[in-house]
Amino acid sequence: MHVDLNAFFAAVEIRQNPELRGKPVIVGAAVKKGRGRGIVNTANYEARKFGIRSGMPISQAYKLCSNGIFLEPNFKLYEEISENIMQILEKHADRFEQGGIDEAYMDVTGRCKSFAEAKHLAYLLKEKIYEQENLTCSIGIAPNKLVAKVASDFKKPDGLVVVEPHKVKEFLFPLPADALLGIGRKSKVLMEKLGIRTVGDLANCDINKLIEYFGQRAIYYHQAAHGIDDSGVCEEWTQKSFSREHTFERDVDMNDKQRIFDTIDALAEQVHKDLLTYKIKFNFRTVSIKVRYKNFETHTAAKTLLTATDDVCVIKRTAKDLMRYFLQKDKIRLVGVKVSHLVKPKETAIKLLKL
DNA sequence: TCTGGGGTCCTAGGACCC
DNA sequence: TCTGGGGTCCTAGGACCC
């Protein structure tokens, strides 16, 4: 079962302020009368009628609907509400996996003897979520995660779609190829050039031809197109990196080194705080930075240390060291800091012993 | 239209080792 | 005197997801 909260950020804002209901609501970066620098997070269905989509520059959204209600996101609130809902879902699953702030997978194989029973459970969950949090969701039920995800996407908002095993191909084949998880814009364009438009086209395409164009990805694509997915609902998840980045209000001249370095220090502090407050105590071995120039050209650089540490000064020093090389080209739009190659302190000690 | 911020996974090439 | 084969680790970039 896959559960997806509909237009989540916008729906929460409307719930908090019912006067907004029926109006186009756009949650995203500050608009600044169309001069804002950022993107749309979520648009409700009224706003989508104007062509507004998540991921779109906020300035473009403003052009499409200057009378819309533009709001900046309140992540803390969304996270709280998300957690409440996830708790409801978790209670009703054999195994449970959160897939982002607004979606989750549930294995209900053990507690539901049939798809009809699963459907019944889904209705119950929708009811509970609506009663407790006054929000709607779409639910997909299928023999595996991949198809359940497509199914929950198929009917929005407030949908419930069941795809029984013998109906999987019938359901998938007419859909556009990028309905499948993992097929994005680039692959879609390339597939169109190959004459592949639907999942059915993809399923019937010669596998060797696919490999020629997509390499190892082709094998996943081909299986996915046939509705095959044996990935389990994964309960345990540990983060593999922590990062923070910042886009400047205005591009920063490379001569303003201090401004860049101060920003890196601040980002390093945040990354460090995220690392320390995570449920598992981790040290890091790799520090990376990210630079985006005025023209959107983006680069990364990384350094792996001999031994793991949790020292914030190491993040700051390494990041600034890596940064120097990039301070001679063009105005800078964004900088970011990341730590990865995370190890538990115990493992660090063993490593040190070996050395 | 002018493009956020937080992630994951994959690939390819180079250094280095035996 | 013109170059094997297997492996690991690191780096950079890119596709994709929410």
mmCIF file of C-alpha atoms (C1' of nucleotides) in Angstrom:
data_model
loop_
_atom_site.group_PDB
_atom_site.id
_atom_site.type_symbol
_atom_site.label_atom_id
_atom_site.label_comp_id
_atom_site.label_asym_id
_atom_site.label_seq_id
_atom_site.Cartn_x
_atom_site.Cartn_y
_atom_site.Cartn_z
ATOM 1 C CA MET A 1 0.000 0.000 0.000
ATOM 2 C CA HIS A 2 1.283 3.475 -0.862
ATOM 3 C CA VAL A 3 -0.189 6.527 0.849
ATOM 4 C CA ASP A 4 0.363 10.015 -0.537
ATOM 5 C CA LEU A 5 -0.917 13.179 1.143
ATOM 6 C CA ASN A 6 -2.535 15.433 -1.436
ATOM 7 C CA ALA A 7 -0.867 18.807 -2.136
ATOM 8 C CA PHE A 8 0.394 18.463 1.399
ATOM 9 C CA PHE A 9 1.931 21.873 2.186
ATOM 10 C CA ALA A 10 -0.932 23.777 0.575
ATOM 11 C CA ALA A 11 -3.515 21.531 2.223
ATOM 12 C CA VAL A 12 -2.013 22.215 5.656
ATOM 13 C CA GLU A 13 -2.076 25.974 5.057
ATOM 14 C CA ILE A 14 -5.724 25.808 4.025
ATOM 15 C CA ARG A 15 -6.559 23.741 7.069
ATOM 16 C CA GLN A 16 -4.923 26.371 9.289
ATOM 17 C CA ASN A 17 -6.768 29.163 7.524
ATOM 18 C CA PRO A 18 -10.063 27.910 6.041
ATOM 19 C CA GLU A 19 -10.691 31.241 4.323
ATOM 20 C CA LEU A 20 -8.173 30.097 1.730
ATOM 21 C CA ARG A 21 -10.345 27.192 0.625
ATOM 22 C CA GLY A 22 -11.351 27.441 -3.024
ATOM 23 C CA LYS A 23 -8.607 29.956 -3.796
ATOM 24 C CA PRO A 24 -5.364 29.214 -5.635
ATOM 25 C CA VAL A 25 -2.747 28.617 -2.914
ATOM 26 C CA ILE A 26 0.950 28.414 -3.736
ATOM 27 C CA VAL A 27 3.528 27.445 -1.104
ATOM 28 C CA GLY A 28 7.111 28.248 -2.037
ATOM 29 C CA ALA A 29 9.878 30.844 -1.961
ATOM 30 C CA ALA A 30 9.054 34.497 -1.254
ATOM 31 C CA VAL A 31 7.426 36.025 -4.371
ATOM 32 C CA LYS A 32 8.624 39.613 -3.941
ATOM 33 C CA LYS A 33 6.133 40.751 -6.579
ATOM 34 C CA GLY A 34 7.550 38.356 -9.121
ATOM 35 C CA ARG A 35 11.191 39.088 -8.356
ATOM 36 C CA GLY A 36 11.634 36.271 -5.869
ATOM 37 C CA ARG A 37 14.423 33.794 -6.380
ATOM 38 C CA GLY A 38 13.232 30.296 -5.700
ATOM 39 C CA ILE A 39 10.651 27.770 -6.654
ATOM 40 C CA VAL A 40 7.152 26.507 -5.945
ATOM 41 C CA ASN A 41 6.952 23.748 -3.368
ATOM 42 C CA THR A 42 3.296 22.869 -3.644
ATOM 43 C CA ALA A 43 0.341 24.348 -5.492
ATOM 44 C CA ASN A 44 -3.202 23.325 -4.613
ATOM 45 C CA TYR A 45 -5.554 22.108 -7.326
ATOM 46 C CA GLU A 46 -7.055 25.558 -7.888
ATOM 47 C CA ALA A 47 -3.572 26.950 -8.553
ATOM 48 C CA ARG A 48 -2.767 24.027 -10.855
ATOM 49 C CA LYS A 49 -5.629 25.165 -13.083
ATOM 50 C CA PHE A 50 -3.421 28.166 -13.904
ATOM 51 C CA GLY A 51 -0.607 25.858 -14.959
ATOM 52 C CA ILE A 52 1.335 26.247 -11.725
ATOM 53 C CA ARG A 53 3.386 23.173 -10.783
ATOM 54 C CA SER A 54 5.801 22.293 -8.033
ATOM 55 C CA GLY A 55 9.395 22.910 -9.046
ATOM 56 C CA MET A 56 8.459 25.905 -11.183
ATOM 57 C CA PRO A 57 10.261 29.214 -10.532
ATOM 58 C CA ILE A 58 8.141 31.329 -8.189
ATOM 59 C CA SER A 59 8.480 34.282 -10.573
ATOM 60 C CA GLN A 60 6.813 32.273 -13.301
ATOM 61 C CA ALA A 61 4.027 31.200 -10.977
ATOM 62 C CA TYR A 62 3.422 34.858 -10.177
ATOM 63 C CA LYS A 63 3.068 35.642 -13.861
ATOM 64 C CA LEU A 64 0.546 32.850 -14.303
ATOM 65 C CA CYS A 65 -1.582 33.913 -11.330
ATOM 66 C CA SER A 66 -0.622 37.162 -9.633
ATOM 67 C CA ASN A 67 -3.826 37.071 -7.582
ATOM 68 C CA GLY A 68 -2.973 33.726 -6.032
ATOM 69 C CA ILE A 69 -2.243 33.318 -2.345
ATOM 70 C CA PHE A 70 1.528 32.974 -2.069
ATOM 71 C CA LEU A 71 2.854 31.565 1.191
ATOM 72 C CA GLU A 72 6.290 30.651 2.444
ATOM 73 C CA PRO A 73 6.601 27.123 3.824
ATOM 74 C CA ASN A 74 6.340 26.380 7.535
ATOM 75 C CA PHE A 75 8.323 23.152 7.613
ATOM 76 C CA LYS A 76 8.103 22.724 11.363
ATOM 77 C CA LEU A 77 4.339 22.599 11.228
ATOM 78 C CA TYR A 78 4.320 20.242 8.230
ATOM 79 C CA GLU A 79 6.711 17.902 9.991
ATOM 80 C CA GLU A 80 4.573 17.799 13.114
ATOM 81 C CA ILE A 81 1.429 16.970 11.169
ATOM 82 C CA SER A 82 3.290 14.481 9.014
ATOM 83 C CA GLU A 83 4.487 12.685 12.137
ATOM 84 C CA ASN A 84 0.967 12.424 13.520
ATOM 85 C CA ILE A 85 -0.242 10.869 10.293
ATOM 86 C CA MET A 86 2.724 8.520 9.993
ATOM 87 C CA GLN A 87 1.929 7.250 13.481
ATOM 88 C CA ILE A 88 -1.601 6.384 12.416
ATOM 89 C CA LEU A 89 -0.310 4.516 9.368
ATOM 90 C CA GLU A 90 2.472 2.690 11.183
ATOM 91 C CA LYS A 91 -0.003 1.200 13.646
ATOM 92 C CA HIS A 92 -1.841 -0.498 10.798
ATOM 93 C CA ALA A 93 1.109 -1.987 8.923
ATOM 94 C CA ASP A 94 3.138 -5.174 9.305
ATOM 95 C CA ARG A 95 6.052 -3.175 8.022
ATOM 96 C CA PHE A 96 6.209 0.547 7.432
ATOM 97 C CA GLU A 97 8.503 2.829 5.434
ATOM 98 C CA GLN A 98 8.249 6.596 5.265
ATOM 99 C CA GLY A 99 9.200 7.850 1.810
ATOM 100 C CA GLY A 100 9.394 11.578 2.418
ATOM 101 C CA ILE A 101 7.387 14.069 4.432
ATOM 102 C CA ASP A 102 4.132 13.327 2.627
ATOM 103 C CA GLU A 103 4.194 9.656 1.667
ATOM 104 C CA ALA A 104 4.667 6.157 3.018
ATOM 105 C CA TYR A 105 4.698 2.508 2.026
ATOM 106 C CA MET A 106 2.924 -0.102 4.112
ATOM 107 C CA ASP A 107 3.246 -3.861 3.903
ATOM 108 C CA VAL A 108 -0.161 -5.206 4.916
ATOM 109 C CA THR A 109 0.260 -8.682 3.463
ATOM 110 C CA GLY A 110 0.020 -10.334 6.855
ATOM 111 C CA ARG A 111 -3.047 -8.551 8.177
ATOM 112 C CA CYS A 112 -5.119 -8.474 4.977
ATOM 113 C CA LYS A 113 -6.184 -11.803 3.516
ATOM 114 C CA SER A 114 -7.347 -10.299 0.232
ATOM 115 C CA PHE A 115 -7.190 -7.150 -1.839
ATOM 116 C CA ALA A 116 -10.763 -6.491 -0.743
ATOM 117 C CA GLU A 117 -9.626 -6.484 2.879
ATOM 118 C CA ALA A 118 -6.765 -4.154 2.012
ATOM 119 C CA LYS A 119 -9.200 -1.834 0.318
ATOM 120 C CA HIS A 120 -11.317 -1.825 3.441
ATOM 121 C CA LEU A 121 -8.258 -0.936 5.530
ATOM 122 C CA ALA A 122 -7.398 1.876 3.120
ATOM 123 C CA TYR A 123 -10.870 3.393 3.563
ATOM 124 C CA LEU A 124 -10.450 3.198 7.305
ATOM 125 C CA LEU A 125 -7.068 4.957 7.126
ATOM 126 C CA LYS A 126 -8.423 7.724 4.909
ATOM 127 C CA GLU A 127 -11.247 8.229 7.371
ATOM 128 C CA LYS A 128 -8.888 8.373 10.351
ATOM 129 C CA ILE A 129 -6.560 10.836 8.670
ATOM 130 C CA TYR A 130 -9.468 13.041 7.714
ATOM 131 C CA GLU A 131 -11.015 12.884 11.180
ATOM 132 C CA GLN A 132 -7.797 13.500 13.073
ATOM 133 C CA GLU A 133 -5.964 15.888 10.779
ATOM 134 C CA ASN A 134 -8.600 17.139 8.374
ATOM 135 C CA LEU A 135 -6.468 16.197 5.363
ATOM 136 C CA THR A 136 -7.039 13.933 2.378
ATOM 137 C CA CYS A 137 -4.718 11.377 0.840
ATOM 138 C CA SER A 138 -4.521 9.086 -2.162
ATOM 139 C CA ILE A 139 -3.869 5.409 -1.621
ATOM 140 C CA GLY A 140 -2.656 2.775 -4.066
ATOM 141 C CA ILE A 141 -2.833 -0.947 -3.372
ATOM 142 C CA ALA A 142 -0.925 -3.463 -5.482
ATOM 143 C CA PRO A 143 1.254 -6.578 -5.306
ATOM 144 C CA ASN A 144 4.419 -4.480 -4.849
ATOM 145 C CA LYS A 145 5.722 -1.010 -3.949
ATOM 146 C CA LEU A 146 6.391 0.106 -7.496
ATOM 147 C CA VAL A 147 2.866 -0.515 -8.733
ATOM 148 C CA ALA A 148 1.284 0.751 -5.498
ATOM 149 C CA LYS A 149 3.094 4.034 -5.964
ATOM 150 C CA VAL A 150 1.856 4.413 -9.521
ATOM 151 C CA ALA A 151 -1.635 3.485 -8.337
ATOM 152 C CA SER A 152 -1.711 6.145 -5.597
ATOM 153 C CA ASP A 153 -0.620 8.656 -8.209
ATOM 154 C CA PHE A 154 -3.361 7.603 -10.612
ATOM 155 C CA LYS A 155 -6.275 9.218 -8.819
ATOM 156 C CA LYS A 156 -5.773 12.518 -7.028
ATOM 157 C CA PRO A 157 -6.960 14.025 -4.823
ATOM 158 C CA ASP A 158 -8.568 11.658 -2.325
ATOM 159 C CA GLY A 159 -8.151 8.586 -4.535
ATOM 160 C CA LEU A 160 -8.137 4.878 -3.811
ATOM 161 C CA VAL A 161 -6.901 2.595 -6.576
ATOM 162 C CA VAL A 162 -6.509 -1.175 -6.251
ATOM 163 C CA VAL A 163 -4.475 -3.073 -8.829
ATOM 164 C CA GLU A 164 -4.760 -6.820 -8.393
ATOM 165 C CA PRO A 165 -1.939 -9.018 -9.674
ATOM 166 C CA HIS A 166 -3.731 -10.140 -12.848
ATOM 167 C CA LYS A 167 -4.504 -6.504 -13.743
ATOM 168 C CA VAL A 168 -0.998 -5.065 -13.379
ATOM 169 C CA LYS A 169 -0.093 -4.964 -17.066
ATOM 170 C CA GLU A 170 -3.533 -3.814 -18.104
ATOM 171 C CA PHE A 171 -3.131 -0.941 -15.621
ATOM 172 C CA LEU A 172 0.461 0.049 -16.392
ATOM 173 C CA PHE A 173 0.761 -0.328 -20.146
ATOM 174 C CA PRO A 174 -1.367 2.644 -21.277
ATOM 175 C CA LEU A 175 0.383 5.082 -18.882
ATOM 176 C CA PRO A 176 3.165 7.424 -20.034
ATOM 177 C CA ALA A 177 6.609 5.895 -19.429
ATOM 178 C CA ASP A 178 7.555 8.502 -16.841
ATOM 179 C CA ALA A 179 4.711 7.390 -14.588
ATOM 180 C CA LEU A 180 7.247 4.849 -13.326
ATOM 181 C CA LEU A 181 9.436 5.813 -10.390
ATOM 182 C CA GLY A 182 12.967 6.475 -11.615
ATOM 183 C CA ILE A 183 12.086 7.693 -15.094
ATOM 184 C CA GLY A 184 12.511 11.449 -15.097
ATOM 185 C CA ARG A 185 12.731 14.236 -17.633
ATOM 186 C CA LYS A 186 15.984 13.226 -19.294
ATOM 187 C CA SER A 187 15.059 9.592 -19.761
ATOM 188 C CA LYS A 188 11.597 10.530 -20.978
ATOM 189 C CA VAL A 189 13.045 12.712 -23.742
ATOM 190 C CA LEU A 190 15.493 10.032 -24.822
ATOM 191 C CA MET A 191 12.746 7.416 -24.807
ATOM 192 C CA GLU A 192 10.546 9.581 -26.984
ATOM 193 C CA LYS A 193 13.356 9.725 -29.522
ATOM 194 C CA LEU A 194 13.341 5.934 -29.506
ATOM 195 C CA GLY A 195 9.600 5.901 -30.067
ATOM 196 C CA ILE A 196 8.812 4.858 -26.504
ATOM 197 C CA ARG A 197 5.915 6.821 -25.077
ATOM 198 C CA THR A 198 3.988 4.449 -22.845
ATOM 199 C CA VAL A 199 4.933 1.885 -20.234
ATOM 200 C CA GLY A 200 3.691 -0.702 -22.719
ATOM 201 C CA ASP A 201 6.106 0.581 -25.355
ATOM 202 C CA LEU A 202 8.892 0.281 -22.811
ATOM 203 C CA ALA A 203 7.866 -3.233 -21.800
ATOM 204 C CA ASN A 204 7.841 -4.366 -25.423
ATOM 205 C CA CYS A 205 11.101 -2.670 -26.381
ATOM 206 C CA ASP A 206 14.051 -4.915 -27.125
ATOM 207 C CA ILE A 207 16.164 -5.099 -23.979
ATOM 208 C CA ASN A 208 19.439 -4.886 -25.910
ATOM 209 C CA LYS A 209 18.333 -1.665 -27.537
ATOM 210 C CA LEU A 210 17.484 -0.265 -24.111
ATOM 211 C CA ILE A 211 20.866 -1.268 -22.695
ATOM 212 C CA GLU A 212 22.560 0.465 -25.595
ATOM 213 C CA TYR A 213 20.992 3.770 -24.580
ATOM 214 C CA PHE A 214 20.519 3.489 -20.816
ATOM 215 C CA GLY A 215 23.255 1.110 -19.670
ATOM 216 C CA GLN A 216 22.493 -0.822 -16.512
ATOM 217 C CA ARG A 217 19.409 1.334 -15.832
ATOM 218 C CA ALA A 218 17.756 -0.466 -18.734
ATOM 219 C CA ILE A 219 17.363 -3.646 -16.720
ATOM 220 C CA TYR A 220 15.462 -1.811 -14.002
ATOM 221 C CA TYR A 221 13.345 0.052 -16.562
ATOM 222 C CA HIS A 222 12.380 -3.118 -18.343
ATOM 223 C CA GLN A 223 11.378 -4.922 -15.159
ATOM 224 C CA ALA A 224 9.509 -1.894 -13.855
ATOM 225 C CA ALA A 225 7.576 -1.660 -17.113
ATOM 226 C CA HIS A 226 6.422 -5.223 -16.559
ATOM 227 C CA GLY A 227 5.346 -4.359 -13.041
ATOM 228 C CA ILE A 228 8.116 -6.412 -11.476
ATOM 229 C CA ASP A 229 9.546 -5.116 -8.206
ATOM 230 C CA ASP A 230 10.811 -7.304 -5.386
ATOM 231 C CA SER A 231 12.069 -4.522 -3.107
ATOM 232 C CA GLY A 232 10.720 -4.905 0.400
ATOM 233 C CA VAL A 233 9.184 -2.322 2.680
ATOM 234 C CA CYS A 234 12.284 -1.153 4.521
ATOM 235 C CA GLU A 235 11.851 -0.331 8.204
ATOM 236 C CA GLU A 236 15.383 0.631 9.131
ATOM 237 C CA TRP A 237 16.912 3.626 7.471
ATOM 238 C CA THR A 238 20.002 5.560 8.402
ATOM 239 C CA GLN A 239 21.089 8.722 6.727
ATOM 240 C CA LYS A 240 24.253 8.607 4.637
ATOM 241 C CA SER A 241 25.056 12.312 4.492
ATOM 242 C CA PHE A 242 24.149 15.683 5.991
ATOM 243 C CA SER A 243 24.225 18.839 3.905
ATOM 244 C CA ARG A 244 23.136 22.468 3.867
ATOM 245 C CA GLU A 245 23.233 24.942 1.038
ATOM 246 C CA HIS A 246 22.365 28.563 0.487
ATOM 247 C CA THR A 247 21.379 30.565 -2.560
ATOM 248 C CA PHE A 248 22.266 34.233 -2.169
ATOM 249 C CA GLU A 249 19.646 36.919 -2.668
ATOM 250 C CA ARG A 250 21.996 38.402 -5.229
ATOM 251 C CA ASP A 251 24.981 36.685 -6.815
ATOM 252 C CA VAL A 252 28.113 37.385 -4.817
ATOM 253 C CA ASP A 253 31.195 38.866 -6.424
ATOM 254 C CA MET A 254 34.197 36.564 -6.043
ATOM 255 C CA ASN A 255 36.157 39.434 -4.537
ATOM 256 C CA ASP A 256 33.769 39.320 -1.592
ATOM 257 C CA LYS A 257 35.632 36.348 -0.182
ATOM 258 C CA GLN A 258 34.630 37.144 3.380
ATOM 259 C CA ARG A 259 30.942 36.871 2.509
ATOM 260 C CA ILE A 260 31.483 33.429 0.984
ATOM 261 C CA PHE A 261 33.598 32.213 3.893
ATOM 262 C CA ASP A 262 31.151 33.510 6.490
ATOM 263 C CA THR A 263 28.356 31.656 4.706
ATOM 264 C CA ILE A 264 30.403 28.457 4.657
ATOM 265 C CA ASP A 265 31.048 28.790 8.396
ATOM 266 C CA ALA A 266 27.335 29.208 9.049
ATOM 267 C CA LEU A 267 26.438 26.224 6.853
ATOM 268 C CA ALA A 268 29.119 24.134 8.551
ATOM 269 C CA GLU A 269 27.595 24.958 11.939
ATOM 270 C CA GLN A 270 24.178 23.827 10.737
ATOM 271 C CA VAL A 271 25.505 20.616 9.211
ATOM 272 C CA HIS A 272 27.345 19.941 12.444
ATOM 273 C CA LYS A 273 24.211 20.511 14.501
ATOM 274 C CA ASP A 274 22.210 18.163 12.255
ATOM 275 C CA LEU A 275 24.914 15.549 12.637
ATOM 276 C CA LEU A 276 24.950 15.821 16.438
ATOM 277 C CA THR A 277 21.181 15.750 16.851
ATOM 278 C CA TYR A 278 20.661 12.706 14.610
ATOM 279 C CA LYS A 279 19.298 9.583 16.318
ATOM 280 C CA ILE A 280 22.617 7.787 15.778
ATOM 281 C CA LYS A 281 25.980 9.214 16.814
ATOM 282 C CA PHE A 282 28.100 9.542 13.679
ATOM 283 C CA ASN A 283 31.530 10.838 12.805
ATOM 284 C CA PHE A 284 32.274 11.861 9.240
ATOM 285 C CA ARG A 285 35.269 11.238 7.015
ATOM 286 C CA THR A 286 34.405 13.261 3.920
ATOM 287 C CA VAL A 287 33.689 16.974 3.589
ATOM 288 C CA SER A 288 32.271 18.309 0.299
ATOM 289 C CA ILE A 289 31.378 21.714 -1.000
ATOM 290 C CA LYS A 290 29.134 22.791 -3.807
ATOM 291 C CA VAL A 291 29.431 25.975 -5.844
ATOM 292 C CA ARG A 292 26.961 27.323 -8.338
ATOM 293 C CA TYR A 293 27.988 30.230 -10.518
ATOM 294 C CA LYS A 294 25.801 33.023 -11.841
ATOM 295 C CA ASN A 295 25.180 31.052 -15.051
ATOM 296 C CA PHE A 296 23.998 28.038 -13.031
ATOM 297 C CA GLU A 297 27.120 26.029 -13.798
ATOM 298 C CA THR A 298 27.526 23.820 -10.730
ATOM 299 C CA HIS A 299 30.598 22.119 -9.314
ATOM 300 C CA THR A 300 31.433 19.980 -6.317
ATOM 301 C CA ALA A 301 34.687 19.204 -4.578
ATOM 302 C CA ALA A 302 35.391 16.744 -1.804
ATOM 303 C CA LYS A 303 38.113 15.714 0.584
ATOM 304 C CA THR A 304 38.251 12.487 2.538
ATOM 305 C CA LEU A 305 40.163 12.608 5.802
ATOM 306 C CA LEU A 306 42.388 9.891 7.117
ATOM 307 C CA THR A 307 40.329 9.531 10.281
ATOM 308 C CA ALA A 308 36.719 10.238 11.099
ATOM 309 C CA THR A 309 35.795 13.103 13.397
ATOM 310 C CA ASP A 310 32.819 15.174 14.514
ATOM 311 C CA ASP A 311 34.800 18.397 14.840
ATOM 312 C CA VAL A 312 33.002 21.428 13.417
ATOM 313 C CA CYS A 313 36.343 23.184 12.879
ATOM 314 C CA VAL A 314 37.373 20.414 10.508
ATOM 315 C CA ILE A 315 34.233 20.990 8.447
ATOM 316 C CA LYS A 316 34.878 24.721 8.313
ATOM 317 C CA ARG A 317 38.574 24.460 7.523
ATOM 318 C CA THR A 318 38.232 21.751 4.878
ATOM 319 C CA ALA A 319 35.267 23.439 3.198
ATOM 320 C CA LYS A 320 37.051 26.772 2.979
ATOM 321 C CA ASP A 321 40.194 25.071 1.690
ATOM 322 C CA LEU A 322 38.204 23.382 -1.062
ATOM 323 C CA MET A 323 36.459 26.656 -1.817
ATOM 324 C CA ARG A 324 39.561 28.676 -2.626
ATOM 325 C CA TYR A 325 39.921 27.115 -6.064
ATOM 326 C CA PHE A 326 36.462 28.313 -7.091
ATOM 327 C CA LEU A 327 36.980 31.926 -6.063
ATOM 328 C CA GLN A 328 38.527 33.081 -9.292
ATOM 329 C CA LYS A 329 35.965 32.643 -11.988
ATOM 330 C CA ASP A 330 32.586 34.299 -11.803
ATOM 331 C CA LYS A 331 29.890 35.623 -9.528
ATOM 332 C CA ILE A 332 28.616 32.961 -7.177
ATOM 333 C CA ARG A 333 24.954 32.097 -6.804
ATOM 334 C CA LEU A 334 25.057 29.255 -4.289
ATOM 335 C CA VAL A 335 27.381 27.536 -1.866
ATOM 336 C CA GLY A 336 26.802 24.286 -0.001
ATOM 337 C CA VAL A 337 28.532 22.134 2.599
ATOM 338 C CA LYS A 338 28.152 18.390 3.086
ATOM 339 C CA VAL A 339 29.585 15.680 5.314
ATOM 340 C CA SER A 340 29.411 12.028 4.300
ATOM 341 C CA HIS A 341 31.213 8.716 4.663
ATOM 342 C CA LEU A 342 29.611 8.466 8.094
ATOM 343 C CA VAL A 343 30.937 5.968 10.603
ATOM 344 C CA LYS A 344 29.954 5.116 14.152
ATOM 345 C CA PRO A 345 32.600 6.220 16.673
ATOM 346 C CA LYS A 346 33.218 2.597 17.664
ATOM 347 C CA GLU A 347 34.139 1.769 14.070
ATOM 348 C CA THR A 348 36.384 4.788 14.045
ATOM 349 C CA ALA A 349 38.274 3.387 17.015
ATOM 350 C CA ILE A 350 38.735 0.028 15.323
ATOM 351 C CA LYS A 351 40.010 1.762 12.246
ATOM 352 C CA LEU A 352 42.472 3.690 14.343
ATOM 353 C CA LEU A 353 43.673 0.509 15.996
ATOM 354 C CA LYS A 354 44.320 -1.078 12.631
ATOM 355 C CA LEU A 355 46.320 1.950 11.577
ATOM 356 C "C1'" DT B 1 10.404 30.886 -17.120
ATOM 357 C "C1'" DC B 2 15.396 31.343 -15.156
ATOM 358 C "C1'" DT B 3 15.699 27.758 -12.155
ATOM 359 C "C1'" DG B 4 15.375 25.702 -3.582
ATOM 360 C "C1'" DG B 5 17.031 22.520 -0.479
ATOM 361 C "C1'" DG B 6 17.454 18.067 1.270
ATOM 362 C "C1'" DG B 7 18.602 13.625 -0.024
ATOM 363 C "C1'" DT B 8 19.963 8.714 -2.768
ATOM 364 C "C1'" DC B 9 22.197 6.001 -6.156
ATOM 365 C "C1'" DC B 10 25.086 5.191 -10.228
ATOM 366 C "C1'" DT B 11 29.054 5.741 -13.395
ATOM 367 C "C1'" DA B 12 33.580 6.619 -15.020
ATOM 368 C "C1'" DG B 13 38.241 7.621 -14.464
ATOM 369 C "C1'" DG B 14 42.481 7.870 -11.869
ATOM 370 C "C1'" DA B 15 45.635 6.600 -8.102
ATOM 371 C "C1'" DC B 16 47.348 2.972 -5.886
ATOM 372 C "C1'" DC B 17 48.214 -1.870 -4.377
ATOM 373 C "C1'" DC B 18 49.525 -6.817 -5.092
ATOM 374 C "C1'" DT C 1 61.136 -0.752 -24.669
ATOM 375 C "C1'" DC C 2 56.006 -0.411 -24.355
ATOM 376 C "C1'" DT C 3 52.670 -2.578 -20.935
ATOM 377 C "C1'" DG C 4 48.199 -7.910 -17.424
ATOM 378 C "C1'" DG C 5 44.603 -8.493 -14.283
ATOM 379 C "C1'" DG C 6 42.366 -8.099 -10.123
ATOM 380 C "C1'" DG C 7 41.054 -5.246 -6.496
ATOM 381 C "C1'" DT C 8 39.977 -0.859 -3.412
ATOM 382 C "C1'" DC C 9 39.359 3.889 -2.574
ATOM 383 C "C1'" DC C 10 38.449 8.548 -3.915
ATOM 384 C "C1'" DT C 11 36.462 12.260 -6.778
ATOM 385 C "C1'" DA C 12 33.250 14.604 -9.891
ATOM 386 C "C1'" DG C 13 29.215 14.738 -12.204
ATOM 387 C "C1'" DG C 14 24.552 13.529 -13.272
ATOM 388 C "C1'" DA C 15 19.812 11.554 -12.948
ATOM 389 C "C1'" DC C 16 16.290 11.235 -10.002
ATOM 390 C "C1'" DC C 17 13.176 11.711 -5.840
ATOM 391 C "C1'" DC C 18 10.220 14.575 -2.440
#
